[in-house]
PDB file of C-alpha atoms in Angstrom:
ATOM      1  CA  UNK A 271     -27.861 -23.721 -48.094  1.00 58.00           C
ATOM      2  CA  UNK A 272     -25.411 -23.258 -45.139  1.00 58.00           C
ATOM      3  CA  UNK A 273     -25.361 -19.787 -45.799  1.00 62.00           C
ATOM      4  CA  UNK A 274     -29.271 -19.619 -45.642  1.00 61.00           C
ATOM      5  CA  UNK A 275     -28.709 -21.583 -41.962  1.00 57.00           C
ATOM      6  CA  UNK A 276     -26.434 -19.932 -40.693  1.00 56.00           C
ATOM      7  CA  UNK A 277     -28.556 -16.643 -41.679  1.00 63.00           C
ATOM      8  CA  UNK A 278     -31.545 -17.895 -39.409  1.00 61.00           C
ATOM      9  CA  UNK A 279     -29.166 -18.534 -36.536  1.00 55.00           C
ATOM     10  CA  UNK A 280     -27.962 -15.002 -36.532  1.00 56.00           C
ATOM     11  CA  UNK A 281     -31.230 -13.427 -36.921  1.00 59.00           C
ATOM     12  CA  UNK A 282     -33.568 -15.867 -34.220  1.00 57.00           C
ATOM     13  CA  UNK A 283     -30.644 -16.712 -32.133  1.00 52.00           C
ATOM     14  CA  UNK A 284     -30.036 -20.561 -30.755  1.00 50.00           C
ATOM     15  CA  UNK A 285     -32.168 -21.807 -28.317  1.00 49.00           C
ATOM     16  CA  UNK A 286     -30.225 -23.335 -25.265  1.00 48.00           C
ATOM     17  CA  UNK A 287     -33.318 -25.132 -23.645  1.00 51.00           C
ATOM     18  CA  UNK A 288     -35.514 -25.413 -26.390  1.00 51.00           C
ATOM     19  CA  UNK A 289     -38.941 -23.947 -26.472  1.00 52.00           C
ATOM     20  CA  UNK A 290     -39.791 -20.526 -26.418  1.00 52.00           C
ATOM     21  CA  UNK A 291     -36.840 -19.007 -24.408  1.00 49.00           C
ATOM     22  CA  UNK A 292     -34.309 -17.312 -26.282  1.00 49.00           C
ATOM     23  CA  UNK A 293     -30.954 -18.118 -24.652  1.00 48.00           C
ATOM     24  CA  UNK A 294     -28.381 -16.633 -27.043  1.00 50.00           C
ATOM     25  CA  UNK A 295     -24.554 -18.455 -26.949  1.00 47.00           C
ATOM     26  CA  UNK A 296     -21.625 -16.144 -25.984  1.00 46.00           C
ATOM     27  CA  UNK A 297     -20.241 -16.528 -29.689  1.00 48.00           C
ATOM     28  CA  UNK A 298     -21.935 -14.392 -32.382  1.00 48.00           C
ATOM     29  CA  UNK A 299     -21.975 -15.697 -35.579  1.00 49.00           C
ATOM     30  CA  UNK A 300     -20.967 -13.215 -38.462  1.00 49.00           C
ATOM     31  CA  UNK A 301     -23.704 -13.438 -41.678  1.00 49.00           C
ATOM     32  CA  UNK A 302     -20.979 -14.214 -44.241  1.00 51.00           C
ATOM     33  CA  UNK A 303     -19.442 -17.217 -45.252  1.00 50.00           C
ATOM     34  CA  UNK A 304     -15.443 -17.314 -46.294  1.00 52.00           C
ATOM     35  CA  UNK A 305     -13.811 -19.882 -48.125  1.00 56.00           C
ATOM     36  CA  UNK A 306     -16.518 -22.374 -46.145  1.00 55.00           C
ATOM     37  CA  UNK A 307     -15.531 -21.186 -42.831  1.00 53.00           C
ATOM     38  CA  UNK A 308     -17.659 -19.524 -40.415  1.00 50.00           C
ATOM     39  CA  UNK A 309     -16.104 -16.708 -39.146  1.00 50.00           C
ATOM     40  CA  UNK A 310     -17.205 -16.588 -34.778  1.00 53.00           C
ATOM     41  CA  UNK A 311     -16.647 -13.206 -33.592  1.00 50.00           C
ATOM     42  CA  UNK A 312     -15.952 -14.066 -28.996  1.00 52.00           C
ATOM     43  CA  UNK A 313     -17.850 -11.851 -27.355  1.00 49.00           C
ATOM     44  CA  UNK A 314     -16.970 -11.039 -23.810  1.00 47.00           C
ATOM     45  CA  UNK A 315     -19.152 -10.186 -20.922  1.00 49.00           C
ATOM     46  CA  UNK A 316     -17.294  -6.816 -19.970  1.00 49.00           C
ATOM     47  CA  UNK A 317     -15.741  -5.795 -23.443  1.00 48.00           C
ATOM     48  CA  UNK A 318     -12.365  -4.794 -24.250  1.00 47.00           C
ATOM     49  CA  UNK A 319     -12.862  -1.095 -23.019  1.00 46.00           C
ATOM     50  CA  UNK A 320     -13.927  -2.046 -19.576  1.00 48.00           C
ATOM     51  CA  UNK A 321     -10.295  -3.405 -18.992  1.00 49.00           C
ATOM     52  CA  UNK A 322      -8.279  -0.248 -19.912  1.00 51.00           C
ATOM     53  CA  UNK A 323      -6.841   2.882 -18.420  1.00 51.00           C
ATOM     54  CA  UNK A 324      -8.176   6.196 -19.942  1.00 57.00           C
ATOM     55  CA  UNK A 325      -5.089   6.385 -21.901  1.00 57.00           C
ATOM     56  CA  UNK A 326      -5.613   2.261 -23.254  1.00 55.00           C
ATOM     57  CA  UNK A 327      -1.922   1.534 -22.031  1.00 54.00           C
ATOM     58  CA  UNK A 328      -2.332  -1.277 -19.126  1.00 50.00           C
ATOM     59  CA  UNK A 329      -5.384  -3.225 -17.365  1.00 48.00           C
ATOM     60  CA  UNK A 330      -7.050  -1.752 -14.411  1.00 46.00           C
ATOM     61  CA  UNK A 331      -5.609  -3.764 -11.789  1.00 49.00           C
ATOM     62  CA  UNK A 332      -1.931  -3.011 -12.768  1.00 47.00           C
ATOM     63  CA  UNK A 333      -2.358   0.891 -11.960  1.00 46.00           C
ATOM     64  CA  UNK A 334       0.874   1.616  -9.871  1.00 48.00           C
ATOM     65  CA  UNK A 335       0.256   5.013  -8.730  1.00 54.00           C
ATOM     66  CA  UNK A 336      -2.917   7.274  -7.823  1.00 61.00           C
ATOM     67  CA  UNK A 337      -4.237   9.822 -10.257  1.00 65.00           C
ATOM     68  CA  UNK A 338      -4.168  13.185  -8.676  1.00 64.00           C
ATOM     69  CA  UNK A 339      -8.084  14.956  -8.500  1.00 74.00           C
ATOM     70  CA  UNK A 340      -6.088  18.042  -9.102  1.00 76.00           C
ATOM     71  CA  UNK A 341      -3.016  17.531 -11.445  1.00 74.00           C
ATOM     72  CA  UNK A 342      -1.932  21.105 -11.431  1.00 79.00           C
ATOM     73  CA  UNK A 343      -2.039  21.067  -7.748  1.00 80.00           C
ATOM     74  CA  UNK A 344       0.550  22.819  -6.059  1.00 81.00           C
ATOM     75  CA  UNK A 345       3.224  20.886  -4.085  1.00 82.00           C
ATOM     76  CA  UNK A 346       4.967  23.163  -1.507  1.00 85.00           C
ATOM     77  CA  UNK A 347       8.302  23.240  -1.032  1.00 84.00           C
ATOM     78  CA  UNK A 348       8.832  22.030   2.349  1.00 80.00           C
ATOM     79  CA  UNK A 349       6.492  18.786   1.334  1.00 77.00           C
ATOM     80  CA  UNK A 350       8.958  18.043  -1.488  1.00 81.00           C
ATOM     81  CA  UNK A 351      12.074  18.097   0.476  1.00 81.00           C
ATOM     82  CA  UNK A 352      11.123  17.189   4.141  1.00 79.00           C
ATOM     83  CA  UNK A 353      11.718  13.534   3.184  1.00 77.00           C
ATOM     84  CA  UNK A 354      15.373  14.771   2.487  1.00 82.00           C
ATOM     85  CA  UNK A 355      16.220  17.458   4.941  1.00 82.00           C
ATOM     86  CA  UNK A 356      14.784  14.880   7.420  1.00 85.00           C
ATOM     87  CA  UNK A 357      15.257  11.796   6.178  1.00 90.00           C
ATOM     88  CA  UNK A 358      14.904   9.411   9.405  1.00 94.00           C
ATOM     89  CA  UNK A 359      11.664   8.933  11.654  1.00 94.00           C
ATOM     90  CA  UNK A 360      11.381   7.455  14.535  1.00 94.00           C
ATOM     91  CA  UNK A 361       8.577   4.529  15.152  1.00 94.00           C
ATOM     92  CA  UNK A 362       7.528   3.666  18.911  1.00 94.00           C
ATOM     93  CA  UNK A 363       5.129   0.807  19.141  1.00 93.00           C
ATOM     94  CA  UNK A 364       3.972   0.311  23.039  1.00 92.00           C
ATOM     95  CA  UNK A 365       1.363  -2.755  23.497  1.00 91.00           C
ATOM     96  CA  UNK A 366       0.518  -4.626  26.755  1.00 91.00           C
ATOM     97  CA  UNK A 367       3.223  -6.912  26.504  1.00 92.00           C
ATOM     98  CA  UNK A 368       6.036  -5.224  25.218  1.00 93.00           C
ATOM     99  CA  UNK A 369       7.562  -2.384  23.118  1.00 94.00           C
ATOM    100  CA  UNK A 370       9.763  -1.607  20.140  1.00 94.00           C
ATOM    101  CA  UNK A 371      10.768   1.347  18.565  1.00 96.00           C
ATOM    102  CA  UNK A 372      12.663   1.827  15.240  1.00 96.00           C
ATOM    103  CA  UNK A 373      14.623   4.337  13.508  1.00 96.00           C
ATOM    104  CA  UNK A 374      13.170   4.179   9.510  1.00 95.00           C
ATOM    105  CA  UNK A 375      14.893   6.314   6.603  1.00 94.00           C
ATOM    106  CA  UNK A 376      12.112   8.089   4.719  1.00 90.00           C
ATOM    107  CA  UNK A 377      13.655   8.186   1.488  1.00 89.00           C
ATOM    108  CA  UNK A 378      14.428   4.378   1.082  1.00 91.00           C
ATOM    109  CA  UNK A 379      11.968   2.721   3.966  1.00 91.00           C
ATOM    110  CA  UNK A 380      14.970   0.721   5.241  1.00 94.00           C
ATOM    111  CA  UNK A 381      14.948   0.377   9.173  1.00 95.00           C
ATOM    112  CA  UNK A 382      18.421   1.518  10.273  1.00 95.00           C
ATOM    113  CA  UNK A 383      18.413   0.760  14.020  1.00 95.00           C
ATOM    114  CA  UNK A 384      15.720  -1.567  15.799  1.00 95.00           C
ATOM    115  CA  UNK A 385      14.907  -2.095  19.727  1.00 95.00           C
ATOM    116  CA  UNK A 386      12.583  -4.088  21.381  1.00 94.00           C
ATOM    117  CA  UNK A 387      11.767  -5.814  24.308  1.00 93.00           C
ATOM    118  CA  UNK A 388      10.855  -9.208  22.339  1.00 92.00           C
ATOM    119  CA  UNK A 389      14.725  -9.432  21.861  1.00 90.00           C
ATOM    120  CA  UNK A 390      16.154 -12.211  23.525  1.00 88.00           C
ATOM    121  CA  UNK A 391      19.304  -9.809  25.219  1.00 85.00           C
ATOM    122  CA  UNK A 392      17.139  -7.371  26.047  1.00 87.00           C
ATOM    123  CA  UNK A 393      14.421  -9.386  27.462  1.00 86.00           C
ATOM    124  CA  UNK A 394      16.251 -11.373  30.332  1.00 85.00           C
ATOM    125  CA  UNK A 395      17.640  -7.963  31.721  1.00 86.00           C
ATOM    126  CA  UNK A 396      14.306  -6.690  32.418  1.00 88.00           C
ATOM    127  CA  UNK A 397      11.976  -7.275  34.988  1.00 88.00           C
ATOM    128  CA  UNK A 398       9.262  -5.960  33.056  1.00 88.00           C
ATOM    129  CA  UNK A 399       8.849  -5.773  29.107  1.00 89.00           C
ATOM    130  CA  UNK A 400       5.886  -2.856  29.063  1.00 88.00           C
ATOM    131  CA  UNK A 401       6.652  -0.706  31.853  1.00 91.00           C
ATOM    132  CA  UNK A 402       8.666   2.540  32.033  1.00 93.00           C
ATOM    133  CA  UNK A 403      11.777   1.439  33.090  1.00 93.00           C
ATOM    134  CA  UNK A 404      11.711  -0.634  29.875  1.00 93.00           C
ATOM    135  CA  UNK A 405      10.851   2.084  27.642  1.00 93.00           C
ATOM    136  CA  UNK A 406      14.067   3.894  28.867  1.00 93.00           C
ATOM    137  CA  UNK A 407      16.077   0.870  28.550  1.00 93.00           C
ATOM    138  CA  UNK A 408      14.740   0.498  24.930  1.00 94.00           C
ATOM    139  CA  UNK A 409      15.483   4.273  24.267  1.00 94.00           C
ATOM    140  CA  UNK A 410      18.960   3.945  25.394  1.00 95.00           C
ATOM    141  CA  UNK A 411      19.841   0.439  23.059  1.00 95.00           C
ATOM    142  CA  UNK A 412      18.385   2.255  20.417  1.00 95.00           C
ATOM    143  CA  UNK A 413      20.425   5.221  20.721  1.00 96.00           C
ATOM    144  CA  UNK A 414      23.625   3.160  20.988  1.00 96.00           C
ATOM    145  CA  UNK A 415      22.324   1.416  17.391  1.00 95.00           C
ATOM    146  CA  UNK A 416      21.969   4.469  15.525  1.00 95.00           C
ATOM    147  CA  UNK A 417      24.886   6.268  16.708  1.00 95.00           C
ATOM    148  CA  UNK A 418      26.650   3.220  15.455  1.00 95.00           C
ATOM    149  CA  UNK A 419      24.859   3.512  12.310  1.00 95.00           C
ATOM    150  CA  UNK A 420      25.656   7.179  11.969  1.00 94.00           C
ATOM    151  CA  UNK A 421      22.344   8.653  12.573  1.00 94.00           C
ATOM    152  CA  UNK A 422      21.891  12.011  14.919  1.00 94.00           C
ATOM    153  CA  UNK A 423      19.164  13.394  14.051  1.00 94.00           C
ATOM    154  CA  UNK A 424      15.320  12.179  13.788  1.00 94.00           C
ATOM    155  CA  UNK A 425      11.588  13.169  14.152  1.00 93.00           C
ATOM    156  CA  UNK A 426       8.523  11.577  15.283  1.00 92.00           C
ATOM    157  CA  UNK A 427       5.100  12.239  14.843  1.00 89.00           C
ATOM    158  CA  UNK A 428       3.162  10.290  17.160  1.00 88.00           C
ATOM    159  CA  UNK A 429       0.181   8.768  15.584  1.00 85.00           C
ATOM    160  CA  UNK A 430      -3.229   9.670  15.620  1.00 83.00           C
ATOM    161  CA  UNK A 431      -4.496   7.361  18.555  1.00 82.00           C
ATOM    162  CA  UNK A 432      -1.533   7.910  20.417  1.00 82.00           C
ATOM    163  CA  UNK A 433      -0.747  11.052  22.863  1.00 84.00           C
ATOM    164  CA  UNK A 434       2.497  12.264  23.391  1.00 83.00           C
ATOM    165  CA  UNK A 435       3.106  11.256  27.330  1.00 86.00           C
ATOM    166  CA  UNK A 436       3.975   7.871  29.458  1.00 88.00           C
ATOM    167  CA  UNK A 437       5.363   5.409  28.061  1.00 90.00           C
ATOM    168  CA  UNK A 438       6.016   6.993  24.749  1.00 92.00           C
ATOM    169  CA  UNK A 439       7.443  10.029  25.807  1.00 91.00           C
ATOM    170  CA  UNK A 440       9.601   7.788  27.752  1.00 93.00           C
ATOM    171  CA  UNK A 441      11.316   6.222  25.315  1.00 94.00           C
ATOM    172  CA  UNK A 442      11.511   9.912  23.042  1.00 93.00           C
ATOM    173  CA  UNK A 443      13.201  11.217  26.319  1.00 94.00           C
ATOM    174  CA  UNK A 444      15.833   8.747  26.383  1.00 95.00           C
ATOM    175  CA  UNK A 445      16.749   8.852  23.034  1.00 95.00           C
ATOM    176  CA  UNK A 446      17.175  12.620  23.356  1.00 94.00           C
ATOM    177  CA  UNK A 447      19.506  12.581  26.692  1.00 95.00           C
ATOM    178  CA  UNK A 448      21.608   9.640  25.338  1.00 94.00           C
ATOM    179  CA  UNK A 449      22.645  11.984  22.315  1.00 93.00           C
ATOM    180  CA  UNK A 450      19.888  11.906  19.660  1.00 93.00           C
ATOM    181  CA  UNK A 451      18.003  15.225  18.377  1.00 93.00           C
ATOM    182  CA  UNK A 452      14.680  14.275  17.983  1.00 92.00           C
ATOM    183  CA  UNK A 453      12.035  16.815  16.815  1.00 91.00           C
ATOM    184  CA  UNK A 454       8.673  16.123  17.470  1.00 90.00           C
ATOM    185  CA  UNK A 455       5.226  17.265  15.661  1.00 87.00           C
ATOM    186  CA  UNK A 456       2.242  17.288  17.370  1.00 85.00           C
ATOM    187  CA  UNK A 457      -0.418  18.367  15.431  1.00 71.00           C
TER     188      UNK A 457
END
């Protein structure tokens, strides 16, 4: 008898509300009986597959690194060793208020030298904290830092909303006549 049961609950379905709507539960019930247990099958929304890589080795959201469109793409030379024949950049950040620039090795994103006008010895020196006479000021303290920290050489590629003159080139200009080679790219 509870197998016949159980049959018409797989085959009509369980009404939730009653009536004529069919409102099926999320657990599908399998036809056969086994040692007088019913055997419930959970039934996602998504399935299984929706949650795995093409490859079925980790969830979606864990993905760590890009998939290339073009995985026999060629890779240059120069792109795979720039990071390493170059391996610091130089960061200038210039707002209304104030401005900082840092000296960043590309290889292990560690900032080796830092300047900035938000610095509490550097701020009661200067009159002003955004204006070009602070921008050399900056270049020179950060040139002291890296020289202490063994670095000589840098480039800097200004960004894409930034042009190369003022206030930046200030501060690139210091560097470079207080001993630091900097190479610039503009694009």
């Amino acid at each position: 008898m509870l197998k016949h049961v159980l049959g018409k609950v797989c085959n009509r379905g369980v009404n939730a509300y009653g009536g004529d709507k069919f409102r099926p539960y999320l657990y599908v019930l399998t036809s056969d009986v086994h040692n007088g247990q019913v055997h419930c099958a959970p039934r996602s929304f998504f399935g299984v597959e929706d949650f795995l890589d093409d490859d079925n080795s980790r969830p979606y959201t864990y993905q760590k690194e890009k998939k290339s469109k073009n995985p026999n793409k060629h890779v240059s030379f120069k792109q795979r060793t720039v990071a390493y024949m170059e391996p610091f950049t130089l960061d200038v950040f210039i707002s209304k208020r104030f401005v900082s620039a840092s000296l960043t090795h590309r290889v292990t994103s560690k900032q080796v030298a830092v300047a900035g006008t938000n610095s509490k010895d550097i701020k009661a020196a200067l009159k002003s904290r955004s204006d070009i006479p602070a921008c050399l000021a900056i270049g020179r303290i950060l040139a002291d830092r890296a020289r202490e920290a063994d670095v000589y050489t840098a480039s800097y590629t200004p960004r894409d909303r930034d042009k190369f003159e003022g206030k930046i080139r200030a501060v690139v200009q210091s560097l470079i006549d207080n001993g630091i080679d900097v190479k610039v790219y503009l694009d």
